[in-house]
CSV table of C-alpha atoms in Angstrom, one decimal:
chain,number,residue,atom,x,y,z
A,590,MET,CA,19.7,-5.3,-7.2
A,591,THR,CA,16.2,-5.9,-5.9
A,592,LYS,CA,14.8,-3.4,-3.2
A,593,GLN,CA,14.0,-4.7,0.3
A,594,ARG,CA,10.5,-4.3,0.8
A,595,ILE,CA,10.0,-2.7,4.4
A,596,LEU,CA,7.2,-2.7,7.2
A,597,PHE,CA,8.5,0.4,9.8
A,598,ASP,CA,7.0,-0.5,13.3
A,599,THR,CA,8.1,2.6,15.3
A,600,ASP,CA,7.5,4.9,18.0
A,601,PRO,CA,8.4,8.5,16.4
A,602,GLY,CA,10.9,10.3,19.1
A,603,VAL,CA,13.6,11.7,17.7
A,604,ASP,CA,16.1,8.5,17.3
A,605,ASP,CA,13.0,6.9,15.1
A,606,ALA,CA,12.5,10.2,12.6
A,607,LEU,CA,16.4,10.1,11.4
A,608,ALA,CA,15.6,5.8,10.8
A,609,LEU,CA,12.5,6.9,9.1
A,610,LEU,CA,14.5,9.2,6.8
A,611,TYR,CA,17.1,7.2,6.4
A,612,LEU,CA,14.6,4.3,5.1
A,613,HIS,CA,13.0,6.7,2.8
A,614,ARG,CA,16.2,8.0,1.3
A,615,HIS,CA,18.0,4.9,0.6
A,616,PRO,CA,17.3,3.5,-2.5
A,617,ASN,CA,17.6,-0.2,-2.3
A,618,ILE,CA,14.5,-0.1,0.4
A,619,GLU,CA,11.2,-0.1,-1.1
A,620,LEU,CA,9.4,1.3,2.2
A,621,LEU,CA,5.6,-0.1,2.6
A,622,GLY,CA,4.3,1.0,5.1
A,623,ILE,CA,4.7,3.1,8.7
A,624,THR,CA,3.0,1.2,11.9
A,625,THR,CA,3.1,3.1,15.4
A,626,VAL,CA,3.3,1.9,18.8
A,627,PHE,CA,3.6,3.9,22.0
A,628,GLY,CA,6.8,4.1,23.7
A,629,ASN,CA,8.8,7.4,23.6
A,630,ALA,CA,5.3,9.1,23.7
A,631,SER,CA,1.5,8.1,23.9
A,632,ILE,CA,0.0,6.2,20.6
A,633,SER,CA,-1.9,9.5,19.3
A,634,VAL,CA,1.3,11.2,19.8
A,635,THR,CA,3.8,9.0,18.1
A,636,THR,CA,1.1,8.5,15.5
A,637,ARG,CA,0.8,12.2,14.8
A,638,ASN,CA,4.5,12.5,14.7
A,639,ALA,CA,4.9,9.5,11.9
A,640,ARG,CA,2.2,11.2,9.9
A,641,PHE,CA,3.7,15.0,10.1
A,642,LEU,CA,7.2,13.0,9.1
A,643,ALA,CA,5.9,11.2,6.2
A,644,GLU,CA,4.4,14.4,5.0
A,645,ALA,CA,7.0,16.6,5.5
A,646,TRP,CA,9.7,14.3,3.9
A,647,GLY,CA,7.2,13.3,1.0
A,648,ILE,CA,7.1,9.8,2.1
A,649,LYS,CA,3.8,8.2,0.2
A,650,ALA,CA,3.7,5.1,2.3
A,651,PRO,CA,0.2,4.7,4.9
A,652,VAL,CA,0.5,5.3,8.7
A,653,HIS,CA,-1.3,3.2,10.5
A,654,ALA,CA,-1.8,3.2,14.7
A,655,GLY,CA,-0.8,0.2,16.5
A,656,ALA,CA,-0.7,-0.6,20.6
A,657,PRO,CA,-1.2,1.9,23.0
A,658,VAL,CA,-0.1,-0.1,26.2
A,659,PRO,CA,1.9,-3.2,26.5
A,660,LEU,CA,0.7,-6.5,25.7
A,661,ASN,CA,1.4,-7.6,29.4
A,662,TRP,CA,0.3,-4.2,30.6
A,663,SER,CA,-0.5,-4.2,34.5
A,664,GLY,CA,-2.2,-0.6,34.3
A,665,ALA,CA,0.8,1.3,36.1
A,666,PRO,CA,1.0,4.6,34.5
A,667,HIS,CA,4.2,5.0,31.7
A,668,PRO,CA,6.6,7.1,32.3
A,669,TYR,CA,7.6,8.9,29.0
A,670,PRO,CA,11.2,9.8,28.5
A,671,VAL,CA,10.5,13.6,27.9
A,672,HIS,CA,13.7,14.4,29.0
A,673,VAL,CA,15.1,12.6,25.9
A,674,HIS,CA,12.7,13.1,23.4
A,675,GLY,CA,10.6,16.8,24.6
A,676,ALA,CA,7.0,16.4,25.2
A,677,ASN,CA,5.9,16.0,22.2
A,678,GLY,CA,7.9,13.3,21.1
A,679,LEU,CA,10.1,15.3,18.7
A,680,GLY,CA,12.0,17.4,20.6
A,681,ASP,CA,9.5,20.0,21.1
A,682,TYR,CA,10.0,20.7,17.2
A,683,PRO,CA,6.7,22.8,16.6
A,684,ILE,CA,4.4,20.3,14.9
A,685,ALA,CA,1.4,22.6,14.3
A,686,GLN,CA,-1.1,19.0,14.0
A,687,GLU,CA,-2.5,18.4,17.4
A,688,ALA,CA,-2.6,14.7,18.6
A,689,ARG,CA,-5.6,12.7,18.5
A,690,GLU,CA,-6.9,9.3,19.4
A,691,GLU,CA,-6.6,6.4,16.6
A,692,LYS,CA,-8.0,3.1,16.1
A,693,ASP,CA,-5.3,0.0,16.7
A,694,THR,CA,-5.3,-0.6,12.4
A,695,ALA,CA,-1.7,-1.2,12.4
A,696,ALA,CA,-2.1,-5.7,12.9
A,697,ARG,CA,-4.5,-5.7,10.3
A,698,PHE,CA,-2.1,-4.0,7.8
A,699,ILE,CA,0.7,-5.9,8.8
A,700,VAL,CA,-1.3,-8.8,8.2
A,701,ASP,CA,-2.8,-7.9,5.0
A,702,THR,CA,0.4,-6.6,3.4
A,703,VAL,CA,2.3,-9.5,4.4
A,704,ARG,CA,-0.1,-12.1,2.7
A,705,GLN,CA,0.1,-9.6,-0.3
A,706,ASN,CA,3.7,-9.7,-0.3
A,707,PRO,CA,4.6,-13.6,0.4
A,708,ARG,CA,8.4,-13.8,1.5
A,709,GLN,CA,9.2,-10.1,0.4
A,710,VAL,CA,8.4,-7.9,3.6
A,711,ARG,CA,11.0,-7.3,6.4
């Protein structure tokens, strides 16, 4: 069976952390990359979380930061669900790495990856 080639766009809180582990461990999936967005936490935190998880689980796929706000953002503050995902987005599991500002590189990475793998990426 041919492996499914996957780009995983995520906002790693505790739920997406589990999904990332499933994708990484599934024998019929080739994880081509991880792109992040704000959601369960800010873009700097979700990207830090994705990098932390990739390193912890030996995931070789690159991580690229994406959108820091919704496309239709009005400037109103976005309340993050800290009551679900904790202040650090991963249930307050201790993470030594600090979150840092990230340049939005996900869109370019997605376009380049899809062009390099025509009709193969999901």
